[in-house]
PDB file of C-alpha atoms in Angstrom:
ATOM      1  CA  MET P   1      24.879 -10.329   2.423  1.00 77.00           C
ATOM      2  CA  GLY P   2      21.926  -8.096   3.290  1.00 90.00           C
ATOM      3  CA  ARG P   3      19.495  -8.144   6.156  1.00 94.00           C
ATOM      4  CA  TYR P   4      16.170  -9.938   6.270  1.00 95.00           C
ATOM      5  CA  PHE P   5      13.031  -9.103   8.196  1.00 95.00           C
ATOM      6  CA  HIS P   6       9.938 -11.199   8.748  1.00 96.00           C
ATOM      7  CA  SER P   7       6.863 -10.645  10.858  1.00 96.00           C
ATOM      8  CA  GLU P   8       3.393 -12.166  11.176  1.00 97.00           C
ATOM      9  CA  ILE P   9       0.622  -9.963  12.459  1.00 96.00           C
ATOM     10  CA  ASP P  10      -3.045 -10.519  13.201  1.00 97.00           C
ATOM     11  CA  ILE P  11      -5.233  -7.628  12.123  1.00 97.00           C
ATOM     12  CA  LYS P  12      -8.480  -7.781  14.032  1.00 96.00           C
ATOM     13  CA  SER P  13     -10.622  -6.616  11.118  1.00 96.00           C
ATOM     14  CA  PRO P  14     -12.208  -8.505   8.240  1.00 96.00           C
ATOM     15  CA  TRP P  15     -10.380  -8.838   4.971  1.00 96.00           C
ATOM     16  CA  HIS P  16     -12.653  -6.635   2.846  1.00 95.00           C
ATOM     17  CA  GLN P  17     -12.202  -3.742   5.274  1.00 96.00           C
ATOM     18  CA  VAL P  18      -8.446  -4.228   5.432  1.00 97.00           C
ATOM     19  CA  LEU P  19      -8.299  -3.971   1.660  1.00 98.00           C
ATOM     20  CA  ALA P  20     -10.454  -0.855   1.575  1.00 97.00           C
ATOM     21  CA  ALA P  21      -8.111   0.630   4.197  1.00 97.00           C
ATOM     22  CA  PHE P  22      -5.057  -0.440   2.201  1.00 98.00           C
ATOM     23  CA  TRP P  23      -6.096   1.804  -0.705  1.00 98.00           C
ATOM     24  CA  ARG P  24      -7.108   4.677   1.532  1.00 97.00           C
ATOM     25  CA  ARG P  25      -4.377   4.704   4.164  1.00 96.00           C
ATOM     26  CA  TYR P  26      -2.620   7.893   2.976  1.00 96.00           C
ATOM     27  CA  PRO P  27      -2.510  10.400   4.478  1.00 95.00           C
ATOM     28  CA  ASN P  28      -2.626   9.396   8.136  1.00 95.00           C
ATOM     29  CA  PRO P  29      -1.004  10.846  11.250  1.00 95.00           C
ATOM     30  CA  TYR P  30       1.842   8.282  11.067  1.00 93.00           C
ATOM     31  CA  SER P  31       2.704   8.860   7.410  1.00 92.00           C
ATOM     32  CA  THR P  32       4.222  12.331   7.426  1.00 91.00           C
ATOM     33  CA  HIS P  33       7.249  10.904   5.643  1.00 89.00           C
ATOM     34  CA  VAL P  34       5.066   9.997   2.642  1.00 94.00           C
ATOM     35  CA  LEU P  35       4.878  13.056   0.402  1.00 95.00           C
ATOM     36  CA  THR P  36       2.866  11.942  -2.628  1.00 97.00           C
ATOM     37  CA  GLU P  37       0.835   8.972  -3.782  1.00 97.00           C
ATOM     38  CA  ASP P  38      -0.296   8.117  -7.324  1.00 98.00           C
ATOM     39  CA  VAL P  39      -1.910   5.157  -9.022  1.00 98.00           C
ATOM     40  CA  LEU P  40      -0.096   4.524 -12.296  1.00 97.00           C
ATOM     41  CA  TYR P  41      -1.740   1.339 -13.459  1.00 97.00           C
ATOM     42  CA  ARG P  42      -4.801  -0.780 -12.801  1.00 96.00           C
ATOM     43  CA  GLU P  43      -6.087  -3.837 -14.580  1.00 95.00           C
ATOM     44  CA  VAL P  44      -8.632  -6.549 -13.920  1.00 95.00           C
ATOM     45  CA  THR P  45      -7.258  -9.724 -15.469  1.00 95.00           C
ATOM     46  CA  PRO P  46      -9.372 -12.380 -17.213  1.00 94.00           C
ATOM     47  CA  SER P  47      -9.082 -14.423 -14.008  1.00 94.00           C
ATOM     48  CA  ASN P  48     -10.582 -11.446 -12.145  1.00 94.00           C
ATOM     49  CA  HIS P  49      -7.464 -10.482 -10.253  1.00 96.00           C
ATOM     50  CA  LEU P  50      -6.894  -6.759  -9.704  1.00 97.00           C
ATOM     51  CA  LEU P  51      -3.385  -5.605 -10.576  1.00 97.00           C
ATOM     52  CA  SER P  52      -2.277  -2.168  -9.416  1.00 98.00           C
ATOM     53  CA  ARG P  53       0.815  -0.057  -9.396  1.00 98.00           C
ATOM     54  CA  ARG P  54       1.261   2.928  -7.083  1.00 98.00           C
ATOM     55  CA  LEU P  55       4.078   5.426  -7.000  1.00 98.00           C
ATOM     56  CA  LEU P  56       4.949   6.996  -3.660  1.00 97.00           C
ATOM     57  CA  THR P  57       7.518   9.612  -2.880  1.00 96.00           C
ATOM     58  CA  LYS P  58       8.972   9.584   0.603  1.00 93.00           C
ATOM     59  CA  THR P  59      11.391  11.862   2.421  1.00 88.00           C
ATOM     60  CA  ASN P  60      14.918  10.583   2.420  1.00 76.00           C
ATOM     61  CA  ARG P  61      16.015  10.733   6.030  1.00 78.00           C
ATOM     62  CA  LEU P  62      19.444   9.431   6.916  1.00 76.00           C
ATOM     63  CA  PRO P  63      21.078   9.339  10.351  1.00 75.00           C
ATOM     64  CA  GLY P  64      23.449  12.199  11.153  1.00 75.00           C
ATOM     65  CA  TRP P  65      26.662  10.290  10.411  1.00 78.00           C
ATOM     66  CA  ALA P  66      25.383   9.279   6.956  1.00 77.00           C
ATOM     67  CA  GLU P  67      24.288  12.803   6.101  1.00 75.00           C
ATOM     68  CA  HIS P  68      27.909  13.939   6.303  1.00 76.00           C
ATOM     69  CA  VAL P  69      29.115  11.047   4.203  1.00 77.00           C
ATOM     70  CA  PHE P  70      26.398  11.255   1.545  1.00 75.00           C
ATOM     71  CA  PRO P  71      25.308  14.897   1.335  1.00 71.00           C
ATOM     72  CA  ARG P  72      24.347  14.570  -2.316  1.00 69.00           C
ATOM     73  CA  HIS P  73      21.749  11.907  -1.487  1.00 64.00           C
ATOM     74  CA  MET P  74      19.812  14.295   0.695  1.00 64.00           C
ATOM     75  CA  ALA P  75      18.759  16.288  -2.320  1.00 64.00           C
ATOM     76  CA  ARG P  76      16.187  13.925  -3.761  1.00 75.00           C
ATOM     77  CA  ALA P  77      13.214  12.220  -2.246  1.00 88.00           C
ATOM     78  CA  VAL P  78      12.928   8.454  -2.501  1.00 93.00           C
ATOM     79  CA  TYR P  79      10.667   7.103  -5.232  1.00 95.00           C
ATOM     80  CA  VAL P  80       8.931   3.918  -4.182  1.00 96.00           C
ATOM     81  CA  LEU P  81       6.815   1.593  -6.312  1.00 97.00           C
ATOM     82  CA  GLU P  82       4.137  -0.589  -4.790  1.00 98.00           C
ATOM     83  CA  ASP P  83       2.758  -3.313  -7.054  1.00 98.00           C
ATOM     84  CA  SER P  84      -0.117  -5.452  -5.865  1.00 98.00           C
ATOM     85  CA  ILE P  85      -2.448  -8.290  -6.784  1.00 98.00           C
ATOM     86  CA  VAL P  86      -5.896  -8.699  -5.224  1.00 98.00           C
ATOM     87  CA  ASP P  87      -7.527 -12.110  -5.536  1.00 97.00           C
ATOM     88  CA  PRO P  88     -11.165 -11.565  -4.562  1.00 95.00           C
ATOM     89  CA  HIS P  89     -11.898 -15.307  -4.542  1.00 94.00           C
ATOM     90  CA  ALA P  90      -8.991 -16.502  -2.421  1.00 96.00           C
ATOM     91  CA  HIS P  91      -9.287 -13.328  -0.287  1.00 96.00           C
ATOM     92  CA  THR P  92      -5.641 -12.460  -0.620  1.00 97.00           C
ATOM     93  CA  LEU P  93      -3.643  -9.335  -1.354  1.00 98.00           C
ATOM     94  CA  ILE P  94       0.009  -9.626  -2.288  1.00 98.00           C
ATOM     95  CA  THR P  95       2.142  -6.491  -2.441  1.00 98.00           C
ATOM     96  CA  LYS P  96       5.712  -5.846  -3.511  1.00 97.00           C
ATOM     97  CA  THR P  97       7.280  -2.506  -2.651  1.00 97.00           C
ATOM     98  CA  TRP P  98      10.755  -1.263  -3.478  1.00 96.00           C
ATOM     99  CA  ASN P  99      12.710   1.951  -4.045  1.00 94.00           C
ATOM    100  CA  LEU P 100      13.491   3.118  -7.557  1.00 94.00           C
ATOM    101  CA  ASN P 101      16.351   5.461  -6.686  1.00 91.00           C
ATOM    102  CA  HIS P 102      19.142   5.670  -4.133  1.00 90.00           C
ATOM    103  CA  ASN P 103      19.613   1.974  -4.840  1.00 90.00           C
ATOM    104  CA  LYS P 104      23.349   1.841  -4.490  1.00 87.00           C
ATOM    105  CA  LEU P 105      23.067   3.434  -1.082  1.00 89.00           C
ATOM    106  CA  MET P 106      20.307   1.058  -0.027  1.00 91.00           C
ATOM    107  CA  THR P 107      17.693  -1.128  -1.633  1.00 94.00           C
ATOM    108  CA  VAL P 108      14.701  -2.270   0.397  1.00 95.00           C
ATOM    109  CA  VAL P 109      12.302  -4.803  -1.089  1.00 96.00           C
ATOM    110  CA  GLU P 110       9.203  -5.600   0.917  1.00 97.00           C
ATOM    111  CA  ARG P 111       6.689  -8.331   0.225  1.00 97.00           C
ATOM    112  CA  CYS P 112       3.370  -8.483   2.085  1.00 97.00           C
ATOM    113  CA  LEU P 113       0.674 -11.107   2.039  1.00 98.00           C
ATOM    114  CA  PHE P 114      -2.687 -10.144   3.518  1.00 98.00           C
ATOM    115  CA  GLU P 115      -5.101 -13.024   3.749  1.00 97.00           C
ATOM    116  CA  GLU P 116      -8.361 -13.740   5.474  1.00 97.00           C
ATOM    117  CA  ASP P 117      -7.820 -15.807   8.584  1.00 96.00           C
ATOM    118  CA  ARG P 118      -9.799 -18.953   7.706  1.00 93.00           C
ATOM    119  CA  SER P 119     -10.092 -19.980  11.338  1.00 95.00           C
ATOM    120  CA  ARG P 120     -11.258 -16.494  12.369  1.00 93.00           C
ATOM    121  CA  PRO P 121     -12.911 -14.895   9.318  1.00 88.00           C
ATOM    122  CA  SER P 122     -13.338 -11.540  11.035  1.00 94.00           C
ATOM    123  CA  TRP P 123      -9.544 -11.297  11.231  1.00 97.00           C
ATOM    124  CA  THR P 124      -6.879 -10.870   8.594  1.00 97.00           C
ATOM    125  CA  LYS P 125      -3.366 -12.272   8.700  1.00 97.00           C
ATOM    126  CA  LEU P 126      -0.450 -10.170   7.499  1.00 98.00           C
ATOM    127  CA  SER P 127       2.873 -11.730   6.673  1.00 97.00           C
ATOM    128  CA  ARG P 128       5.556  -9.138   5.971  1.00 97.00           C
ATOM    129  CA  GLU P 129       9.055  -9.819   4.630  1.00 96.00           C
ATOM    130  CA  ALA P 130      11.799  -7.393   3.706  1.00 96.00           C
ATOM    131  CA  TRP P 131      15.262  -7.629   2.190  1.00 95.00           C
ATOM    132  CA  ILE P 132      17.616  -4.740   2.915  1.00 95.00           C
ATOM    133  CA  SER P 133      20.914  -4.381   1.096  1.00 93.00           C
ATOM    134  CA  SER P 134      23.568  -1.796   0.405  1.00 92.00           C
ATOM    135  CA  ALA P 135      26.290  -1.758  -2.232  1.00 90.00           C
ATOM    136  CA  ILE P 136      28.473   0.943  -0.700  1.00 88.00           C
ATOM    137  CA  TYR P 137      31.990  -0.373  -0.318  1.00 86.00           C
ATOM    138  CA  GLY P 138      33.124  -0.391   3.287  1.00 89.00           C
ATOM    139  CA  LEU P 139      29.875   0.934   4.759  1.00 89.00           C
ATOM    140  CA  ALA P 140      27.371  -1.690   3.665  1.00 91.00           C
ATOM    141  CA  ARG P 141      26.974  -3.206   7.129  1.00 92.00           C
ATOM    142  CA  PRO P 142      26.172  -0.043   9.096  1.00 92.00           C
ATOM    143  CA  ILE P 143      23.930   1.149   6.272  1.00 92.00           C
ATOM    144  CA  GLN P 144      22.059  -2.153   6.255  1.00 93.00           C
ATOM    145  CA  GLU P 145      21.727  -2.044  10.056  1.00 94.00           C
ATOM    146  CA  PHE P 146      20.316   1.453   9.821  1.00 92.00           C
ATOM    147  CA  GLY P 147      18.028   0.320   7.040  1.00 92.00           C
ATOM    148  CA  LEU P 148      16.720  -2.621   9.057  1.00 94.00           C
ATOM    149  CA  SER P 149      16.182  -0.435  12.119  1.00 93.00           C
ATOM    150  CA  ARG P 150      14.319   2.179  10.091  1.00 91.00           C
ATOM    151  CA  PHE P 151      12.278  -0.511   8.386  1.00 93.00           C
ATOM    152  CA  LYS P 152      11.110  -1.823  11.761  1.00 94.00           C
ATOM    153  CA  THR P 153      10.118   1.693  12.817  1.00 91.00           C
ATOM    154  CA  ASN P 154       8.340   2.325   9.544  1.00 90.00           C
ATOM    155  CA  GLN P 155       6.419  -0.922   9.574  1.00 93.00           C
ATOM    156  CA  ALA P 156       5.153  -0.126  13.077  1.00 93.00           C
ATOM    157  CA  LYS P 157       3.983   3.252  11.709  1.00 93.00           C
ATOM    158  CA  ALA P 158       2.456   1.487   8.727  1.00 94.00           C
ATOM    159  CA  MET P 159       0.405  -0.745  11.040  1.00 96.00           C
ATOM    160  CA  LYS P 160      -0.732   2.256  13.094  1.00 96.00           C
ATOM    161  CA  GLY P 161      -1.667   4.044   9.883  1.00 96.00           C
ATOM    162  CA  LEU P 162      -3.635   1.044   8.663  1.00 97.00           C
ATOM    163  CA  GLU P 163      -5.460   0.669  12.008  1.00 96.00           C
ATOM    164  CA  TYR P 164      -6.222   4.409  11.987  1.00 96.00           C
ATOM    165  CA  THR P 165      -7.753   4.092   8.516  1.00 96.00           C
ATOM    166  CA  LEU P 166      -9.674   0.966   9.540  1.00 96.00           C
ATOM    167  CA  SER P 167     -11.204   2.861  12.463  1.00 95.00           C
ATOM    168  CA  LYS P 168     -12.264   5.645  10.129  1.00 93.00           C
ATOM    169  CA  ILE P 169     -13.873   3.173   7.727  1.00 92.00           C
ATOM    170  CA  GLN P 170     -15.632   1.386  10.551  1.00 90.00           C
ATOM    171  CA  THR P 171     -17.176   4.566  11.904  1.00 89.00           C
ATOM    172  CA  GLU P 172     -18.388   5.832   8.539  1.00 83.00           C
ATOM    173  CA  THR P 173     -22.052   5.403   7.672  1.00 53.00           C
ATOM    174  CA  PRO P 174     -21.886   4.239   4.102  1.00 60.00           C
ATOM    175  CA  PRO P 175     -25.114   5.576   2.549  1.00 53.00           C
ATOM    176  CA  HIS P 176     -24.666   3.510  -0.602  1.00 55.00           C
ATOM    177  CA  LEU P 177     -24.743   0.324   1.493  1.00 52.00           C
ATOM    178  CA  LEU P 178     -28.186   1.050   2.902  1.00 38.00           C
ATOM    179  CA  GLY P 179     -30.929  -0.856   1.154  1.00 37.00           C
ATOM    180  CA  ASP P 180     -28.669  -3.189  -0.728  1.00 38.00           C
ATOM    181  CA  GLU P 181     -29.012  -6.928  -0.897  1.00 39.00           C
ATOM    182  CA  SER P 182     -27.677  -7.664   2.593  1.00 42.00           C
ATOM    183  CA  SER P 183     -30.587  -8.390   4.885  1.00 39.00           C
ATOM    184  CA  GLU P 184     -29.178  -6.714   7.995  1.00 42.00           C
ATOM    185  CA  LYS P 185     -29.475  -3.046   8.706  1.00 42.00           C
ATOM    186  CA  HIS P 186     -26.112  -1.830   9.906  1.00 45.00           C
ATOM    187  CA  LYS P 187     -25.244   0.960  12.219  1.00 43.00           C
ATOM    188  CA  PRO P 188     -21.784   2.483  12.300  1.00 45.00           C
ATOM    189  CA  LEU P 189     -19.611   0.833  14.934  1.00 46.00           C
ATOM    190  CA  PRO P 190     -18.902   3.041  17.961  1.00 45.00           C
ATOM    191  CA  PRO P 191     -15.578   4.862  17.568  1.00 44.00           C
ATOM    192  CA  GLN P 192     -12.725   2.919  19.107  1.00 42.00           C
ATOM    193  CA  ALA P 193      -8.976   3.377  19.057  1.00 40.00           C
ATOM    194  CA  THR P 194      -8.266  -0.028  17.576  1.00 44.00           C
ATOM    195  CA  PRO P 195     -10.597  -2.785  16.542  1.00 43.00           C
ATOM    196  CA  THR P 196     -10.240  -5.378  19.309  1.00 42.00           C
ATOM    197  CA  ALA P 197     -10.793  -9.071  19.338  1.00 41.00           C
ATOM    198  CA  THR P 198     -13.787  -8.814  21.658  1.00 40.00           C
ATOM    199  CA  GLN P 199     -16.078  -7.014  19.204  1.00 41.00           C
ATOM    200  CA  LYS P 200     -18.799  -8.947  17.458  1.00 41.00           C
ATOM    201  CA  PRO P 201     -18.073  -8.565  13.746  1.00 40.00           C
ATOM    202  CA  GLU P 202     -20.667  -6.687  11.706  1.00 39.00           C
ATOM    203  CA  GLN P 203     -21.407  -8.267   8.360  1.00 37.00           C
ATOM    204  CA  PHE P 204     -21.034  -5.772   5.527  1.00 40.00           C
ATOM    205  CA  ILE P 205     -21.294  -8.291   2.729  1.00 38.00           C
TER     206      ILE P 205
ATOM    207  CA  MET N   1      -2.960  13.019  -0.356  1.00 94.00           C
ATOM    208  CA  ASN N   2      -1.064  14.955  -2.998  1.00 96.00           C
ATOM    209  CA  SER N   3      -0.133  13.728  -6.423  1.00 97.00           C
ATOM    210  CA  VAL N   4       3.490  13.906  -7.550  1.00 96.00           C
ATOM    211  CA  GLY N   5       2.155  16.329 -10.167  1.00 96.00           C
ATOM    212  CA  GLU N   6       0.835  19.295  -8.253  1.00 94.00           C
ATOM    213  CA  ALA N   7      -1.742  20.026 -10.930  1.00 96.00           C
ATOM    214  CA  CYS N   8      -3.030  16.456 -10.807  1.00 97.00           C
ATOM    215  CA  THR N   9      -4.195  16.257  -7.191  1.00 97.00           C
ATOM    216  CA  GLU N  10      -7.819  17.089  -7.936  1.00 97.00           C
ATOM    217  CA  LEU N  11      -7.981  14.579 -10.798  1.00 97.00           C
ATOM    218  CA  LYS N  12      -6.375  12.021  -8.491  1.00 98.00           C
ATOM    219  CA  ARG N  13      -9.052  12.626  -5.844  1.00 97.00           C
ATOM    220  CA  GLU N  14     -11.823  12.184  -8.346  1.00 97.00           C
ATOM    221  CA  TYR N  15     -10.350   8.934  -9.577  1.00 98.00           C
ATOM    222  CA  ASP N  16      -9.654   7.642  -6.043  1.00 98.00           C
ATOM    223  CA  GLN N  17     -13.243   8.255  -4.988  1.00 97.00           C
ATOM    224  CA  CYS N  18     -14.557   6.418  -8.036  1.00 97.00           C
ATOM    225  CA  PHE N  19     -12.162   3.520  -7.518  1.00 98.00           C
ATOM    226  CA  ASN N  20     -12.808   3.147  -3.773  1.00 97.00           C
ATOM    227  CA  SER N  21     -16.544   2.930  -4.392  1.00 96.00           C
ATOM    228  CA  TRP N  22     -16.225   0.467  -7.243  1.00 97.00           C
ATOM    229  CA  PHE N  23     -13.689  -1.662  -5.358  1.00 97.00           C
ATOM    230  CA  SER N  24     -15.800  -2.205  -2.242  1.00 95.00           C
ATOM    231  CA  GLU N  25     -19.261  -2.163  -3.807  1.00 94.00           C
ATOM    232  CA  LYS N  26     -18.618  -4.054  -7.024  1.00 95.00           C
ATOM    233  CA  PHE N  27     -15.267  -5.743  -7.351  1.00 96.00           C
ATOM    234  CA  LEU N  28     -15.121  -7.379  -3.919  1.00 94.00           C
ATOM    235  CA  LYS N  29     -18.761  -8.448  -4.210  1.00 92.00           C
ATOM    236  CA  GLY N  30     -18.115 -10.325  -7.419  1.00 90.00           C
ATOM    237  CA  ASP N  31     -19.883  -7.833  -9.662  1.00 90.00           C
ATOM    238  CA  ARG N  32     -18.075  -7.984 -12.993  1.00 86.00           C
ATOM    239  CA  SER N  33     -20.203  -5.383 -14.715  1.00 85.00           C
ATOM    240  CA  GLY N  34     -17.159  -3.371 -15.695  1.00 81.00           C
ATOM    241  CA  ASP N  35     -15.117  -0.446 -14.492  1.00 87.00           C
ATOM    242  CA  PRO N  36     -16.933   2.904 -14.308  1.00 94.00           C
ATOM    243  CA  CYS N  37     -13.695   4.773 -13.660  1.00 96.00           C
ATOM    244  CA  THR N  38     -11.910   4.464 -17.016  1.00 95.00           C
ATOM    245  CA  GLU N  39     -12.625   8.039 -18.106  1.00 96.00           C
ATOM    246  CA  THR N  40     -11.527   9.684 -14.880  1.00 97.00           C
ATOM    247  CA  PHE N  41      -8.488   7.404 -14.837  1.00 97.00           C
ATOM    248  CA  LYS N  42      -7.472   8.502 -18.327  1.00 97.00           C
ATOM    249  CA  LYS N  43      -7.728  12.185 -17.430  1.00 97.00           C
ATOM    250  CA  TYR N  44      -5.727  11.616 -14.270  1.00 98.00           C
ATOM    251  CA  GLN N  45      -3.070   9.594 -16.092  1.00 97.00           C
ATOM    252  CA  ARG N  46      -2.553  12.173 -18.817  1.00 97.00           C
ATOM    253  CA  CYS N  47      -1.665  14.612 -16.098  1.00 97.00           C
ATOM    254  CA  VAL N  48       0.454  12.402 -13.868  1.00 97.00           C
ATOM    255  CA  GLN N  49       2.476  10.746 -16.652  1.00 97.00           C
ATOM    256  CA  LYS N  50       3.447  14.219 -17.845  1.00 97.00           C
ATOM    257  CA  ALA N  51       4.609  15.135 -14.332  1.00 96.00           C
ATOM    258  CA  ILE N  52       6.593  11.898 -14.096  1.00 96.00           C
ATOM    259  CA  LYS N  53       8.453  12.684 -17.300  1.00 96.00           C
ATOM    260  CA  GLU N  54       9.132  16.245 -16.225  1.00 95.00           C
ATOM    261  CA  LYS N  55      10.568  15.052 -12.932  1.00 93.00           C
ATOM    262  CA  ASP N  56      12.523  12.266 -14.593  1.00 93.00           C
ATOM    263  CA  ILE N  57      11.125   9.584 -12.324  1.00 94.00           C
ATOM    264  CA  PRO N  58      12.567   6.240 -13.488  1.00 93.00           C
ATOM    265  CA  ILE N  59       9.438   4.135 -13.913  1.00 94.00           C
ATOM    266  CA  ASP N  60       9.849   3.162 -17.566  1.00 91.00           C
ATOM    267  CA  GLY N  61      10.197  -0.530 -18.252  1.00 91.00           C
ATOM    268  CA  VAL N  62       9.997  -1.576 -14.615  1.00 93.00           C
ATOM    269  CA  GLU N  63       8.537  -5.087 -14.554  1.00 93.00           C
ATOM    270  CA  PHE N  64       5.320  -5.695 -12.649  1.00 95.00           C
ATOM    271  CA  MET N  65       6.066  -7.014  -9.167  1.00 95.00           C
ATOM    272  CA  GLY N  66       9.612  -5.898  -9.829  1.00 85.00           C
ATOM    273  CA  PRO N  67      12.718  -7.474  -8.388  1.00 69.00           C
ATOM    274  CA  ILE N  68      12.236 -11.232  -8.001  1.00 60.00           C
ATOM    275  CA  LYS N  69      14.661 -11.030  -5.126  1.00 50.00           C
ATOM    276  CA  ASP N  70      16.325 -14.099  -3.761  1.00 43.00           C
ATOM    277  CA  LYS N  71      14.166 -15.291  -0.906  1.00 43.00           C
ATOM    278  CA  PRO N  72      15.753 -17.365   1.887  1.00 42.00           C
ATOM    279  CA  GLU N  73      12.938 -19.903   1.655  1.00 37.00           C
ATOM    280  CA  SER N  74       9.269 -20.149   0.537  1.00 37.00           C
TER     281      SER N  74
END
């Protein structure tokens, strides 16, 4: 019996920006444990959904007690796949992320749903679920507890990394947006640590 | 951000730039005029798939959206 995690978060930025940030979030100051990032696959389906696959490698940090028990596992980084589906009509992004190696030690499967908040269209809702399991005889429980604890830490970093990237996007002047079909002229938003609920949303599309 | 293939990082950057532009300016705006990034993607993939094989990274045959794990509900 593994461990389960679930959280619901409001991201105070519009959906199209959150998605742009999703693709661009590495590297960021909170992602030093992410070593490499590669897109392996992209496809636009006939129903106009965007499918993507990304490969990440992450450092494999274990707590001290586990390092002594599993020294061999320290040698290789963790390979993580992130598959995703963007639905540009429903304004949703679904992601599934899981590790390809070290699975007997611990397998973490994470599913995220980003969707535009219909009641507050300048916000995006994020629902995150994770399933953490270990198949090591006799140590599964402490390993799963460690895994859950690390997952919580990492998802907090992931949110900080996403907000950091969102701030960067919001302060960029996108030259290719000037003079396009939108009738408003936009100025870059003033730099702010995190987008807050009190800002009036700028319309980019 | 670095590619898993050290030699591929520049090709990855080129592709990422092309994709990020297309994604925000075309795809999300409902423009279906086609993907301008196919050539840079191919060049990038030739490089990165080679690195993946060399490093023995187990991505072959992994189903899209992967493990349909048992979910407690929903």
